[in-house]
Amino acid sequence: MRLKTALLGAAALTALAPAAMAQPTERGASGHLGLFYWQAPSVLNPYLSAGTKDLEASSLMLEPLARYDENGTMVPYLAAEIPTVENGGVSEDLTSITWTLAEGVLWSDGSPLTAEDVRFTWEYCTAEGGGCAQLAKFEGVTDVEVVDDQTVTVRFDGPQPNPYTAFVGYQGPILNHEQFADCLGPAAPQCTEANFGPIGTGPYVVTDFRPNDVVQLEANENYRDASKPYFATVTMKGGGDATAAARAVLETGEYDYAWNLQLAPDVLEGMVEGGTGQLNTAFGASVERIEANLTDASPDLPEGERSTVAHPHPFLTDPAVREALSMAIDRTLLTEIGYGEAGRPTCDLVPAPELYASGNTDCIEQDLEGAMQMLEEAGYTDTNGDGVRETPDGEPLEMLYQTSTNAVRQDYQALIKEWWEQIGFSVELRNIDSSVFFGGDPGSPDTFQRFYADVEMYTNTFDGTDPQAYLSAYTCNKIPSPDSAWVGENINRYCSEDYDALIAELGETADLDERGRIAKQMNDMLTNQSHIIIPLTARGELSGVANSLGGVKLNAWDSELWNIADWYRIEG
């Protein structure tokens, strides 16, 4: 089946400067490439972390069957072609999709990629007793059948109008079954060697990995294009902050690429005057948002019970409280201060593509008086005159508000804290090193998945242009817990039979207009109806690119490093 795509086109803030682009023709001819990912990766297995930094890093080694280019168009990677109904790859009844692997693809250890690796990846993510950060990718998959060494058929539990979820995009790459064979279920997080140095089919191989610090890589000698990658070695530096990353590319030229430059617009404009690099941005579906914890994160609870469904939150389970928190926020001011032209205030979790975007605007205008009135009418009053409201049971509205450490997020926190305190909350702010916050360490109390706070703020998005897998992350079966080593996509601990029914309906709906209607309904349930997610800003992907770096095509629909095999040094 060929799905139409409704795309929000990528737009560059500053086009990459023209130069004498002497594109190399030999592997490694461009020497060394320096990437500054200040949110350092903590694991190189994307099935153990939903953190973007980990997904980006792992995409240097691990690849899917197909992915999305800079325009949101699906293109084959490890597959020979994109299966469709027309070419016989998707069954007429939409209950299966058959992928044929490209000929001659080798793993970095020289062994051949086979259909068994594809099947094993499904088994790995769905293994009993394990937590998989990308489980939504396999929603509705009942079997992955090995037809022969080069052919695999994915079977669904019913008609699947969007069969391009499993093994598509940088969130769903193929694992080497020999390397990960003993890493199923509860054993998955313990396979340190495999998780820190995966054998892949991608352009680079890990030579050294220091979690939350740096990744060193070299060209994969078994990469399927004998002339690529053009860089012989790569350093992915972590640590520091967005300011240091931007300066290293835009002012000093110490690095070639700086990811995720969350800095005030005027600061970035000043750095560009340094003359060694430029800014590049693309809009997709990334949203900076606040997530409400529907469970009690109190440290007074026994370890193993905090932030679990056994203990509902004392007041954030009340929709009136969550709506009041949303009403108190001035999204326009936040976006102007934090992102300028690289951001847009939003009320939606899915702001793009247009087909799936609700286009809600009710939340944009701040309403402090309305928020206070809502709390008052719901029975949250300040009985002792200290400025902090209490629940009807007398518990004060005290919240811990956490996020990762960077200047823009701390500006957001400071303003939102002020507004929330104006309407009667007591707010404690906490920021955590991003490498830890977005890491996958099951033993850390500070990850965004474990959510030992009342509210937290971050950004994520989905690969490609269909949000089905993204929205299915909020079904009841994906709640992180101690039993899943805190791996799970349903950060809020939200559970709704109606919502689960809608994701099932979406999975059975082929008509694009109907798919759009259902997705919008699900978006609205999470945002402007329940307010368990409080969207703030639709963010453009914003990176710094050295003037001497060619081949970069910034991609808001997949990994920013999706075509790194094509990057090269500009001479001249």
XYZ file of C-alpha atoms in Angstrom:
572
model
C 0.000 0.000 0.000
C 1.387 3.391 -0.918
C 0.538 5.936 1.756
C 0.403 9.568 0.831
C 2.400 11.851 3.115
C 1.429 15.303 4.277
C 4.695 17.004 5.089
C 5.758 20.121 6.817
C 8.741 21.115 4.685
C 12.164 21.640 6.183
C 13.347 25.226 6.189
C 16.898 26.421 6.708
C 17.617 29.454 8.854
C 20.847 29.916 6.982
C 21.753 27.946 3.886
C 25.117 26.261 3.987
C 27.662 28.470 2.298
C 28.760 27.622 -1.237
C 32.384 26.613 -1.635
C 34.710 24.642 -3.828
C 33.157 21.277 -2.992
C 35.769 18.732 -3.967
C 33.745 15.697 -2.902
C 36.082 12.763 -2.236
C 35.765 9.394 -3.924
C 37.670 7.236 -1.431
C 36.736 5.938 1.992
C 38.349 7.974 4.786
C 39.755 10.640 2.469
C 38.292 13.498 4.545
C 40.200 12.548 7.681
C 38.589 13.222 11.057
C 35.069 14.454 11.878
C 34.199 16.092 15.190
C 30.616 15.936 16.467
C 29.645 17.834 19.613
C 26.610 16.154 21.188
C 26.669 17.909 24.527
C 23.958 15.559 25.775
C 26.355 12.628 25.848
C 25.030 9.144 25.058
C 24.840 6.692 27.919
C 24.083 3.542 25.911
C 24.390 2.638 22.217
C 21.409 0.295 22.073
C 18.271 2.234 21.022
C 15.996 -0.448 22.462
C 17.188 0.379 25.977
C 16.742 4.151 25.833
C 14.222 6.554 24.349
C 16.648 9.444 24.793
C 17.296 11.210 21.487
C 21.015 11.470 22.234
C 21.264 7.669 22.502
C 19.182 7.119 19.375
C 21.370 9.539 17.424
C 24.600 7.928 18.577
C 23.419 4.389 17.850
C 22.381 5.405 14.321
C 26.075 5.661 13.412
C 26.297 1.871 13.689
C 22.786 0.427 13.575
C 20.414 0.787 10.630
C 16.772 -0.058 9.865
C 15.310 -1.667 6.772
C 14.074 1.734 5.643
C 14.189 5.280 6.904
C 13.084 8.795 6.027
C 15.038 11.375 4.049
C 15.121 15.101 4.719
C 11.757 15.542 2.952
C 10.029 12.827 4.974
C 10.094 10.361 2.062
C 10.652 6.727 2.997
C 13.775 5.312 1.365
C 15.240 1.780 1.526
C 18.406 1.230 3.583
C 18.959 -2.439 4.415
C 16.002 -3.420 2.224
C 16.223 -3.717 -1.538
C 13.037 -1.659 -2.007
C 10.003 -0.328 -0.160
C 7.241 -2.968 -0.174
C 3.846 -1.835 -1.437
C 0.581 -3.439 -2.465
C 1.456 -2.571 -6.061
C 4.777 -4.434 -6.047
C 3.419 -7.350 -4.016
C 5.348 -6.555 -0.861
C 2.220 -5.691 1.155
C -0.645 -8.176 1.101
C -3.928 -7.087 -0.452
C -5.676 -7.526 2.909
C -2.950 -5.399 4.621
C -2.210 -8.118 7.181
C 1.436 -8.635 6.221
C 4.455 -6.913 4.725
C 7.362 -8.758 3.142
C 10.818 -7.201 3.100
C 13.636 -8.337 0.829
C 17.106 -7.500 2.099
C 19.580 -5.746 -0.146
C 22.205 -8.069 -1.587
C 25.653 -8.286 -0.077
C 25.089 -6.326 3.157
C 27.623 -7.320 5.827
C 27.805 -6.659 9.524
C 30.880 -4.780 10.650
C 32.438 -8.095 11.760
C 32.187 -9.381 8.184
C 29.245 -11.755 8.690
C 26.225 -11.446 6.367
C 23.023 -9.685 7.349
C 20.174 -12.199 7.167
C 16.444 -12.381 7.733
C 17.195 -14.150 11.019
C 18.649 -10.880 12.348
C 15.382 -9.121 11.514
C 13.283 -11.749 13.276
C 15.585 -11.719 16.280
C 15.197 -7.944 16.671
C 11.451 -8.433 17.098
C 12.054 -11.239 19.591
C 14.477 -9.036 21.506
C 12.079 -6.108 21.876
C 9.077 -8.244 22.784
C 10.857 -10.729 25.060
C 9.007 -11.563 28.270
C 10.389 -9.915 31.383
C 12.235 -7.186 29.527
C 11.568 -3.548 28.898
C 11.852 -2.204 25.358
C 11.977 1.533 24.780
C 10.618 1.111 21.243
C 7.849 -1.413 21.933
C 5.292 0.773 20.154
C 7.098 0.041 16.892
C 5.863 -3.546 17.135
C 2.228 -2.774 17.971
C 0.002 -5.389 16.330
C 2.874 -7.594 15.120
C 2.082 -11.281 15.749
C 5.008 -12.893 13.960
C 8.126 -12.132 11.950
C 8.573 -15.074 9.611
C 11.895 -15.936 7.989
C 11.056 -16.895 4.400
C 14.685 -17.359 3.359
C 18.017 -15.724 4.173
C 17.080 -12.567 2.277
C 13.337 -12.395 2.890
C 11.232 -11.786 5.979
C 7.469 -11.372 6.393
C 5.980 -9.304 9.206
C 2.475 -10.487 10.103
C -0.114 -8.358 11.895
C -3.125 -9.240 14.025
C -5.409 -7.554 11.496
C -5.306 -5.145 8.549
C -2.478 -2.678 9.120
C -2.888 0.394 6.915
C 0.505 1.691 8.022
C 2.746 -1.389 7.907
C 5.912 0.737 8.007
C 6.426 0.781 11.769
C 8.572 -2.220 12.704
C 12.175 -1.940 11.469
C 11.636 1.507 9.931
C 13.330 4.716 11.067
C 16.258 5.220 13.388
C 14.166 4.130 16.370
C 13.811 0.625 14.930
C 17.166 -0.661 13.620
C 18.219 -4.272 13.159
C 20.344 -5.979 15.830
C 22.965 -8.650 15.192
C 21.356 -11.825 16.541
C 24.686 -13.507 17.269
C 25.861 -10.617 19.426
C 22.601 -10.166 21.363
C 21.462 -13.819 21.551
C 22.022 -14.022 25.308
C 20.527 -10.594 26.019
C 16.800 -11.322 25.976
C 14.310 -10.136 28.582
C 15.752 -9.299 32.004
C 19.293 -9.932 30.713
C 19.120 -7.070 28.195
C 20.516 -4.265 30.390
C 23.327 -6.513 31.646
C 24.913 -7.064 28.209
C 27.346 -4.204 28.577
C 29.734 -5.175 25.789
C 26.946 -5.440 23.231
C 25.071 -2.357 24.473
C 28.223 -0.240 24.422
C 29.693 -1.551 21.167
C 27.006 -2.977 18.889
C 28.028 -4.755 15.710
C 26.241 -2.835 12.975
C 25.793 -2.365 9.250
C 26.226 1.402 9.407
C 29.169 3.488 8.220
C 31.063 3.511 11.526
C 32.328 1.128 14.195
C 32.845 1.966 17.867
C 36.489 1.864 18.976
C 35.977 3.380 22.429
C 32.906 4.380 24.405
C 32.881 6.177 27.705
C 29.240 6.543 28.804
C 28.096 10.103 29.401
C 31.368 11.350 27.933
C 32.669 10.444 24.464
C 32.354 7.929 21.631
C 35.295 7.225 19.312
C 34.581 5.582 15.975
C 36.305 4.541 12.773
C 35.074 3.772 9.283
C 33.390 0.409 8.875
C 35.624 -1.491 6.448
C 32.695 -3.746 5.567
C 30.293 -0.898 4.755
C 28.290 -1.707 1.647
C 29.508 1.319 -0.374
C 33.240 0.791 -0.903
C 33.917 4.544 -1.300
C 32.127 5.567 1.921
C 32.131 6.879 4.589
C 34.358 9.775 3.601
C 35.622 10.403 7.126
C 38.119 7.881 8.469
C 37.429 8.560 12.147
C 34.757 10.300 14.186
C 34.690 11.725 17.688
C 31.276 12.254 19.257
C 32.008 14.491 22.223
C 29.573 14.740 25.077
C 29.408 16.854 28.182
C 29.503 20.585 28.602
C 26.476 22.477 27.426
C 24.843 23.944 24.339
C 26.891 27.119 24.683
C 30.173 25.217 24.539
C 28.944 23.151 21.592
C 27.826 26.196 19.618
C 31.045 28.057 20.314
C 33.165 25.072 19.252
C 31.579 25.108 15.777
C 30.499 28.711 15.176
C 33.394 30.598 16.751
C 36.521 28.467 17.224
C 36.103 25.805 14.547
C 37.247 23.124 16.981
C 34.350 20.842 15.986
C 32.433 20.315 12.760
C 28.872 19.727 13.953
C 26.993 20.843 17.057
C 23.654 19.211 17.801
C 20.634 20.682 19.572
C 21.667 24.285 20.116
C 19.116 25.265 22.736
C 20.315 28.820 23.236
C 18.672 32.213 23.130
C 18.423 33.537 19.560
C 20.538 36.626 20.238
C 23.329 34.476 21.679
C 23.418 32.315 18.557
C 23.354 35.309 16.248
C 26.424 36.695 17.971
C 28.274 33.397 17.646
C 27.579 33.112 13.918
C 29.584 36.318 13.511
C 32.614 34.232 14.497
C 32.695 33.104 10.886
C 33.597 29.412 11.170
C 30.133 27.908 10.980
C 26.456 28.483 10.320
C 23.069 27.512 11.706
C 20.805 24.995 10.064
C 17.243 24.188 11.110
C 14.324 22.041 9.999
C 10.814 21.834 11.413
C 9.203 18.483 12.016
C 7.158 17.246 14.966
C 9.411 17.994 17.961
C 7.554 19.526 20.916
C 8.951 20.885 24.173
C 6.350 19.926 26.729
C 5.597 19.330 30.396
C 4.550 15.851 31.455
C 2.388 15.351 34.553
C 3.125 12.355 36.769
C -0.169 10.648 37.585
C 1.527 8.627 40.331
C 3.033 9.647 43.646
C 6.804 10.235 43.493
C 7.143 11.016 47.205
C 10.441 9.863 48.740
C 8.389 8.860 51.795
C 7.199 5.815 49.864
C 9.286 2.611 49.897
C 11.746 2.212 47.037
C 10.046 0.202 44.317
C 6.694 1.865 44.978
C 7.509 5.487 44.114
C 6.060 6.608 40.777
C 4.131 3.378 40.341
C 0.435 2.884 39.672
C 0.042 1.473 43.178
C 0.108 5.045 44.478
C -1.929 7.667 42.556
C -0.734 11.259 42.751
C -2.483 13.235 45.508
C -3.625 16.061 43.216
C -2.245 15.714 39.665
C -4.827 12.992 39.030
C -7.392 15.831 39.044
C -7.904 17.207 35.492
C -8.805 20.620 36.931
C -5.357 20.945 38.502
C -3.592 19.979 35.297
C -5.714 22.368 33.242
C -4.996 25.217 35.640
C -1.269 24.564 35.297
C -1.615 24.783 31.521
C -3.722 27.956 31.609
C -1.131 29.778 33.711
C 1.623 29.527 31.054
C 2.471 32.224 28.498
C 3.711 30.056 25.630
C 4.309 32.970 23.276
C 6.710 34.647 25.688
C 8.513 31.385 26.408
C 9.015 30.669 22.718
C 10.248 34.177 21.910
C 12.809 34.026 24.698
C 13.900 30.444 24.142
C 13.816 29.831 20.399
C 12.887 32.909 18.386
C 12.272 31.959 14.762
C 13.292 28.365 15.537
C 10.174 27.806 17.653
C 6.395 28.129 17.497
C 4.013 28.142 20.476
C 1.787 25.073 20.379
C -1.074 23.359 22.193
C -0.518 20.032 20.399
C 1.670 17.019 21.034
C 1.573 16.305 17.285
C 2.041 19.676 15.534
C 2.881 18.177 12.130
C 2.361 16.865 9.486
C -0.763 18.874 8.733
C -2.862 15.745 8.181
C -2.430 14.761 11.845
C -2.176 18.169 13.518
C -5.228 19.351 15.471
C -4.153 22.978 15.263
C -5.449 23.774 18.751
C -4.877 27.359 19.853
C -7.004 27.638 23.005
C -3.983 27.336 25.283
C -1.845 30.011 23.633
C -3.263 32.981 25.550
C -2.255 32.957 29.201
C -5.137 33.115 31.699
C -3.918 33.431 35.289
C -7.285 34.618 36.614
C -9.093 31.729 34.960
C -6.570 29.254 36.376
C -7.098 30.558 39.915
C -10.846 30.444 39.512
C -10.689 26.855 38.272
C -8.647 25.764 41.282
C -10.954 27.617 43.666
C -14.067 25.998 42.201
C -12.421 22.570 42.401
C -11.884 23.014 46.137
C -8.179 23.957 46.203
C -8.015 26.918 48.581
C -5.348 28.723 50.579
C -6.701 28.099 54.049
C -3.739 29.422 56.064
C -2.864 32.460 53.935
C 0.698 31.412 53.036
C 0.054 31.658 49.293
C -0.025 27.879 48.774
C -3.343 26.174 48.120
C -4.286 22.864 49.706
C -6.263 19.893 48.493
C -9.692 19.288 50.058
C -7.826 16.837 52.315
C -5.455 19.551 53.477
C -2.343 18.549 51.500
C -0.407 21.550 50.103
C 0.017 21.876 46.335
C 3.790 21.370 46.410
C 5.565 20.166 43.270
C 9.033 19.140 42.165
C 9.558 20.305 38.567
C 12.524 18.657 36.867
C 14.208 18.809 33.485
C 17.641 18.494 31.932
C 20.357 21.083 32.341
C 20.577 23.761 29.668
C 20.082 27.500 29.580
C 16.797 27.572 27.654
C 15.154 24.954 29.869
C 16.226 26.756 33.007
C 14.721 29.990 31.602
C 11.493 28.088 30.940
C 11.536 26.658 34.450
C 12.065 30.050 36.104
C 9.161 31.688 34.277
C 6.769 28.768 34.717
C 7.608 28.508 38.415
C 6.718 32.191 38.814
C 3.365 31.759 37.054
C 2.469 28.599 38.955
C 3.289 30.206 42.275
C 1.032 33.124 41.348
C -1.926 30.734 41.136
C -1.157 28.997 44.429
C 1.465 26.257 43.970
C 4.776 25.834 45.742
C 7.330 24.813 43.108
C 10.807 23.397 43.619
C 13.047 23.359 40.543
C 15.544 20.668 39.730
C 17.777 20.237 36.697
C 19.723 17.071 35.953
C 22.692 16.515 33.672
C 21.157 15.593 30.334
C 23.336 12.523 29.894
C 21.850 11.117 33.090
C 18.295 12.439 32.662
C 17.928 10.947 29.174
C 20.067 7.899 29.938
C 18.887 4.339 30.205
C 20.570 3.338 33.448
C 17.938 1.230 35.260
C 19.683 1.901 38.567
C 19.598 5.685 38.321
C 16.843 7.556 40.201
C 17.315 10.564 37.921
C 16.092 9.334 34.530
C 13.031 10.835 32.891
C 11.524 7.340 32.610
C 11.709 6.699 36.351
C 10.140 10.145 36.890
C 10.840 10.783 40.562
C 9.178 14.204 40.350
C 5.696 15.655 39.974
C 6.208 17.217 36.560
C 9.073 17.117 34.091
C 9.906 18.861 30.846
C 11.665 17.668 27.701
C 11.287 17.192 23.950
C 10.902 14.125 21.822
C 9.384 13.321 18.452
C 8.723 10.465 16.043
C 10.569 9.348 12.955
C 8.749 9.555 9.643
C 5.457 11.291 9.039
C 2.898 8.922 10.583
C 2.362 9.290 14.362
C 0.717 5.908 15.016
C 3.666 4.372 16.886
C 4.309 7.670 18.688
C 0.738 7.951 19.957
C 0.579 4.282 20.885
C 3.298 4.955 23.455
C 0.540 6.091 25.846
C -1.333 2.808 26.032
C -1.715 1.056 29.375
C 0.815 -1.695 28.674
C 3.766 0.680 28.230
C 3.970 2.150 31.737
C 7.532 2.047 33.145
C 7.883 0.110 36.386
C 10.504 -1.678 38.448
C 9.425 -4.904 36.718
C 10.463 -3.467 33.328
C 13.708 -1.967 34.701
C 11.909 1.389 34.289
C 11.907 1.025 30.505
C 8.651 2.137 28.922
C 7.266 4.939 26.798
C 4.181 5.844 28.848
C 6.019 8.330 31.065
C 2.852 9.738 32.661
C 1.564 6.338 33.810
C -1.629 7.160 31.884
C -4.183 4.409 31.334
C -7.449 4.846 29.449
C -9.564 2.106 27.874
C -10.960 4.699 25.465
C -7.470 5.751 24.404
C -6.372 2.138 23.932
C -9.455 1.536 21.795
C -8.547 4.493 19.580
C -5.028 3.210 18.938
C -6.561 -0.124 17.968
C -8.936 1.693 15.614
C -6.100 3.699 14.109
C -4.257 0.468 13.428
C -7.208 -0.802 11.399
C -7.961 2.378 9.444
C -6.621 2.819 5.911
C -8.372 5.988 4.809
C -5.943 8.869 5.321
C -8.587 11.401 6.314
C -9.940 8.974 8.906
C -6.424 8.302 10.181
C -5.996 12.037 10.602
C -9.284 12.321 12.484
C -8.390 9.527 14.915
C -4.871 10.829 15.523
C -6.224 14.296 16.259
C -8.716 12.815 18.713
C -5.898 11.012 20.508
C -3.757 14.140 20.563
C -6.646 16.072 22.073
C -7.247 13.432 24.751
C -3.649 13.774 25.923
C -3.469 17.563 25.718
C -6.434 19.933 25.696
C -8.870 17.445 27.291
C -6.878 15.655 29.987
C -3.818 17.949 30.089
C -1.581 15.093 31.188
C 0.773 16.555 28.569
C 1.162 20.324 28.481
C 2.706 21.290 25.115
C 4.749 24.479 25.077
C 6.816 24.991 21.926
C 7.058 23.244 18.568
C 10.809 23.244 18.101
C 12.837 23.242 14.928
C 15.852 20.958 14.843
C 18.687 23.472 15.208
C 22.314 22.557 14.693
C 25.609 24.275 13.982
C 27.523 23.201 10.872
C 31.125 24.118 10.090
C 31.694 25.981 6.830
C 34.160 23.257 5.876
C 31.606 20.452 6.168
C 29.734 19.288 3.065
C 26.946 16.803 2.435
C 24.856 17.636 5.512
C 21.101 17.435 4.970
C 19.356 18.287 8.215
C 16.486 15.907 8.809
C 13.554 16.485 11.160
C 11.953 13.124 10.307
C 14.799 10.778 11.238
C 18.239 10.915 12.844
C 20.183 14.093 12.109
C 23.037 11.732 11.246
C 20.924 9.751 8.775
C 23.253 10.428 5.811
C 26.564 10.812 7.651
C 28.196 8.379 5.221
C 27.850 11.185 2.632
C 29.444 13.930 4.745
C 32.836 15.169 3.612
C 35.406 17.890 4.099
C 35.125 20.857 1.756
C 38.500 21.855 0.364
C 39.011 25.386 -0.832
